mmCIF file of C-alpha atoms in Angstrom:
data_model
loop_
_atom_site.group_PDB
_atom_site.id
_atom_site.type_symbol
_atom_site.label_atom_id
_atom_site.label_comp_id
_atom_site.label_asym_id
_atom_site.label_seq_id
_atom_site.Cartn_x
_atom_site.Cartn_y
_atom_site.Cartn_z
ATOM 1 C CA MET A 14 0.000 0.000 0.000
ATOM 2 C CA ASN A 15 1.383 3.391 -0.970
ATOM 3 C CA LEU A 16 0.992 5.812 1.912
ATOM 4 C CA SER A 17 2.778 8.838 0.556
ATOM 5 C CA PHE A 18 1.974 11.017 3.552
ATOM 6 C CA LEU A 19 3.989 8.644 5.756
ATOM 7 C CA ASP A 20 7.048 9.067 3.535
ATOM 8 C CA LYS A 21 6.699 12.847 3.763
ATOM 9 C CA TRP A 22 6.136 12.627 7.501
ATOM 10 C CA ARG A 23 9.200 10.424 8.015
ATOM 11 C CA ARG A 24 11.426 12.766 5.987
ATOM 12 C CA ARG A 25 10.188 15.813 7.896
ATOM 13 C CA THR A 26 10.465 14.041 11.230
ATOM 14 C CA ASP A 27 14.082 13.134 10.546
ATOM 15 C CA ALA A 28 14.947 16.621 9.335
ATOM 16 C CA ALA A 29 13.107 18.959 11.665
ATOM 17 C CA GLY A 30 11.490 17.032 14.480
ATOM 18 C CA PRO A 31 8.044 15.424 14.582
ATOM 19 C CA VAL A 32 5.225 16.593 12.322
ATOM 20 C CA PRO A 33 1.731 16.268 13.804
ATOM 21 C CA LEU A 34 -0.506 13.646 12.219
ATOM 22 C CA ALA A 35 -3.112 16.388 11.699
ATOM 23 C CA GLU A 36 -0.773 18.087 9.209
ATOM 24 C CA SER A 37 -0.341 14.794 7.368
ATOM 25 C CA VAL A 38 -4.127 14.392 7.187
ATOM 26 C CA ARG A 39 -4.416 17.768 5.464
ATOM 27 C CA ALA A 40 -1.486 17.006 3.150
ATOM 28 C CA ASP A 41 -2.717 13.630 1.882
ATOM 29 C CA PRO A 42 -6.225 12.733 3.076
ATOM 30 C CA GLY A 43 -6.556 9.748 0.713
ATOM 31 C CA SER A 44 -3.614 7.949 2.260
ATOM 32 C CA VAL A 45 -4.947 8.594 5.741
ATOM 33 C CA VAL A 46 -8.275 7.038 4.750
ATOM 34 C CA GLU A 47 -6.369 3.972 3.558
ATOM 35 C CA LEU A 48 -4.330 3.800 6.760
ATOM 36 C CA PHE A 49 -7.362 4.121 9.030
ATOM 37 C CA SER A 50 -9.308 1.560 6.977
ATOM 38 C CA GLU A 51 -6.821 -1.293 7.490
ATOM 39 C CA CYS A 52 -8.414 -2.512 10.763
ATOM 40 C CA GLY A 53 -6.547 -5.826 10.577
ATOM 41 C CA LEU A 54 -7.802 -7.396 13.797
ATOM 42 C CA LEU A 55 -11.438 -6.553 13.059
ATOM 43 C CA ARG A 56 -11.119 -7.813 9.496
ATOM 44 C CA ASP A 57 -9.624 -11.088 10.770
ATOM 45 C CA GLN A 58 -12.415 -11.559 13.328
ATOM 46 C CA ALA A 59 -15.051 -10.778 10.704
ATOM 47 C CA ALA A 60 -13.511 -13.098 8.107
ATOM 48 C CA ALA A 61 -13.369 -15.934 10.645
ATOM 49 C CA ALA A 62 -17.115 -15.454 11.140
ATOM 50 C CA GLY A 63 -17.763 -15.308 7.380
ATOM 51 C CA VAL A 64 -18.428 -11.559 7.279
ATOM 52 C CA GLU A 65 -16.976 -9.517 4.431
ATOM 53 C CA LEU A 66 -16.091 -5.938 5.317
ATOM 54 C CA ASP A 67 -16.769 -3.996 2.119
ATOM 55 C CA ASP A 68 -17.017 -0.491 3.620
ATOM 56 C CA SER A 69 -20.804 -0.474 3.441
ATOM 57 C CA GLN A 70 -23.620 0.078 5.904
ATOM 58 C CA ARG A 71 -24.576 -3.549 5.321
ATOM 59 C CA SER A 72 -21.190 -4.677 6.669
ATOM 60 C CA LEU A 73 -21.777 -2.642 9.843
ATOM 61 C CA GLU A 74 -25.076 -4.484 10.302
ATOM 62 C CA ALA A 75 -23.264 -7.806 9.856
ATOM 63 C CA LEU A 76 -20.648 -6.827 12.452
ATOM 64 C CA ASP A 77 -23.429 -6.018 14.901
ATOM 65 C CA GLN A 78 -24.628 -9.630 14.580
ATOM 66 C CA LEU A 79 -21.269 -11.229 15.468
ATOM 67 C CA GLN A 80 -20.909 -13.185 18.675
ATOM 68 C CA PRO A 81 -18.675 -11.021 20.900
ATOM 69 C CA VAL A 82 -16.040 -13.695 21.590
ATOM 70 C CA TRP A 83 -13.398 -10.950 21.904
ATOM 71 C CA ARG A 84 -14.864 -9.860 25.244
ATOM 72 C CA ASP A 85 -13.260 -12.940 26.813
ATOM 73 C CA ASP A 86 -9.778 -11.694 25.898
ATOM 74 C CA PRO A 87 -8.727 -8.537 27.773
ATOM 75 C CA GLU A 88 -5.715 -8.121 25.467
ATOM 76 C CA VAL A 89 -7.798 -8.184 22.277
ATOM 77 C CA LEU A 90 -10.751 -6.113 23.479
ATOM 78 C CA PRO A 91 -9.160 -2.615 23.364
ATOM 79 C CA TRP A 92 -7.545 -3.246 19.991
ATOM 80 C CA LEU A 93 -10.770 -4.573 18.514
ATOM 81 C CA GLY A 94 -12.677 -1.555 19.842
ATOM 82 C CA ASN A 95 -10.172 0.749 18.198
ATOM 83 C CA ASP A 96 -10.447 -1.135 14.894
ATOM 84 C CA ALA A 97 -14.250 -1.091 15.086
ATOM 85 C CA GLY A 98 -14.211 2.682 15.520
ATOM 86 C CA LEU A 99 -11.781 3.207 12.661
ATOM 87 C CA TYR A 100 -13.864 0.920 10.452
ATOM 88 C CA LEU A 101 -17.037 2.811 11.362
ATOM 89 C CA GLY A 102 -15.266 6.052 10.487
ATOM 90 C CA THR A 103 -14.068 4.561 7.204
ATOM 91 C CA VAL A 104 -17.625 3.651 6.211
ATOM 92 C CA VAL A 105 -18.856 7.136 7.151
ATOM 93 C CA VAL A 106 -16.064 8.930 5.270
ATOM 94 C CA ARG A 107 -16.586 6.789 2.170
ATOM 95 C CA THR A 108 -20.384 6.971 2.089
ATOM 96 C CA VAL A 109 -21.575 10.194 3.744
ATOM 97 C CA ARG A 110 -21.196 13.308 1.607
ATOM 98 C CA GLY A 111 -18.759 15.811 3.070
ATOM 99 C CA ALA A 112 -17.505 13.556 5.886
ATOM 100 C CA VAL A 113 -13.736 13.722 6.394
ATOM 101 C CA TRP A 114 -11.162 12.428 8.835
ATOM 102 C CA GLN A 115 -9.732 14.945 11.222
ATOM 103 C CA VAL A 116 -7.223 14.537 14.022
ATOM 104 C CA ARG A 117 -7.829 16.399 17.273
ATOM 105 C CA PRO A 118 -4.931 18.168 18.985
ATOM 106 C CA ASP A 119 -4.718 15.228 21.426
ATOM 107 C CA GLY A 120 -4.085 12.923 18.447
ATOM 108 C CA ARG A 121 -7.502 11.238 18.452
ATOM 109 C CA PRO A 122 -8.994 10.685 14.989
ATOM 110 C CA VAL A 123 -12.591 11.855 14.544
ATOM 111 C CA VAL A 124 -14.940 12.189 11.599
ATOM 112 C CA ARG A 125 -16.048 15.731 10.833
ATOM 113 C CA LEU A 126 -19.327 16.276 8.987
ATOM 114 C CA ASP A 127 -20.249 19.151 6.673
ATOM 115 C CA SER A 128 -22.300 20.588 9.526
ATOM 116 C CA GLY A 129 -19.134 20.882 11.636
ATOM 117 C CA ARG A 130 -20.226 18.118 13.991
ATOM 118 C CA GLU A 131 -17.415 15.800 15.078
ATOM 119 C CA ILE A 132 -18.067 12.106 15.616
ATOM 120 C CA ASP A 133 -15.691 10.307 17.973
ATOM 121 C CA VAL A 134 -15.880 7.031 16.092
ATOM 122 C CA VAL A 135 -13.111 5.429 18.161
ATOM 123 C CA ALA A 136 -15.121 5.948 21.355
ATOM 124 C CA ALA A 137 -18.178 4.481 19.609
ATOM 125 C CA GLY A 138 -16.089 1.484 18.520
ATOM 126 C CA HIS A 139 -14.925 0.875 22.079
ATOM 127 C CA GLU A 140 -18.476 1.082 23.421
ATOM 128 C CA TRP A 141 -19.604 -1.398 20.789
ATOM 129 C CA ALA A 142 -16.760 -3.821 21.520
ATOM 130 C CA ASP A 143 -17.208 -3.536 25.299
ATOM 131 C CA GLU A 144 -20.994 -3.472 25.610
ATOM 132 C CA GLY A 145 -22.516 -4.102 22.173
ATOM 133 C CA ALA A 146 -24.321 -0.773 22.282
ATOM 134 C CA PRO A 147 -24.795 1.431 20.534
ATOM 135 C CA GLU A 148 -24.699 -0.791 17.500
ATOM 136 C CA LEU A 149 -22.368 0.346 14.734
ATOM 137 C CA CYS A 150 -25.217 0.517 12.209
ATOM 138 C CA GLN A 151 -27.190 2.708 14.643
ATOM 139 C CA VAL A 152 -24.304 5.179 14.975
ATOM 140 C CA TYR A 153 -23.955 5.194 11.193
ATOM 141 C CA ALA A 154 -27.694 5.841 10.704
ATOM 142 C CA GLU A 155 -27.597 8.794 13.114
ATOM 143 C CA VAL A 156 -24.545 10.250 11.345
ATOM 144 C CA ALA A 157 -25.977 9.702 7.866
ATOM 145 C CA GLU A 158 -29.197 11.522 8.830
ATOM 146 C CA GLY A 159 -27.151 14.628 9.479
#
């Protein structure tokens, strides 16, 4: 995968100190979308259950139906919650007009809507992984409504 913003970031980090991820998001938003959409652990869990993650609302509904076997593993749970949030954000950014990734000053990625509203998708992913609610498709529906 070609993530050109990482190459630029690495060069600038070596030359002049660290460059905030937020600057990289502005410089090459397409690569950031690709990076955030990887979600390897979530994709592995979904594939093992026969669920294809195709960046659609339908895939969010399928994730909501998975048996939460990850809750039995305290080492997997936080990583899966993070992946679930990044995947939710990926679906929103790819399907909701005007939605873009943004990185807060504290380094947390959020999805910003045309209205200016910020959605903390990572927090939503952790809630889903920990408790099962709100469902990912429910968060998506609320975001898509505007």
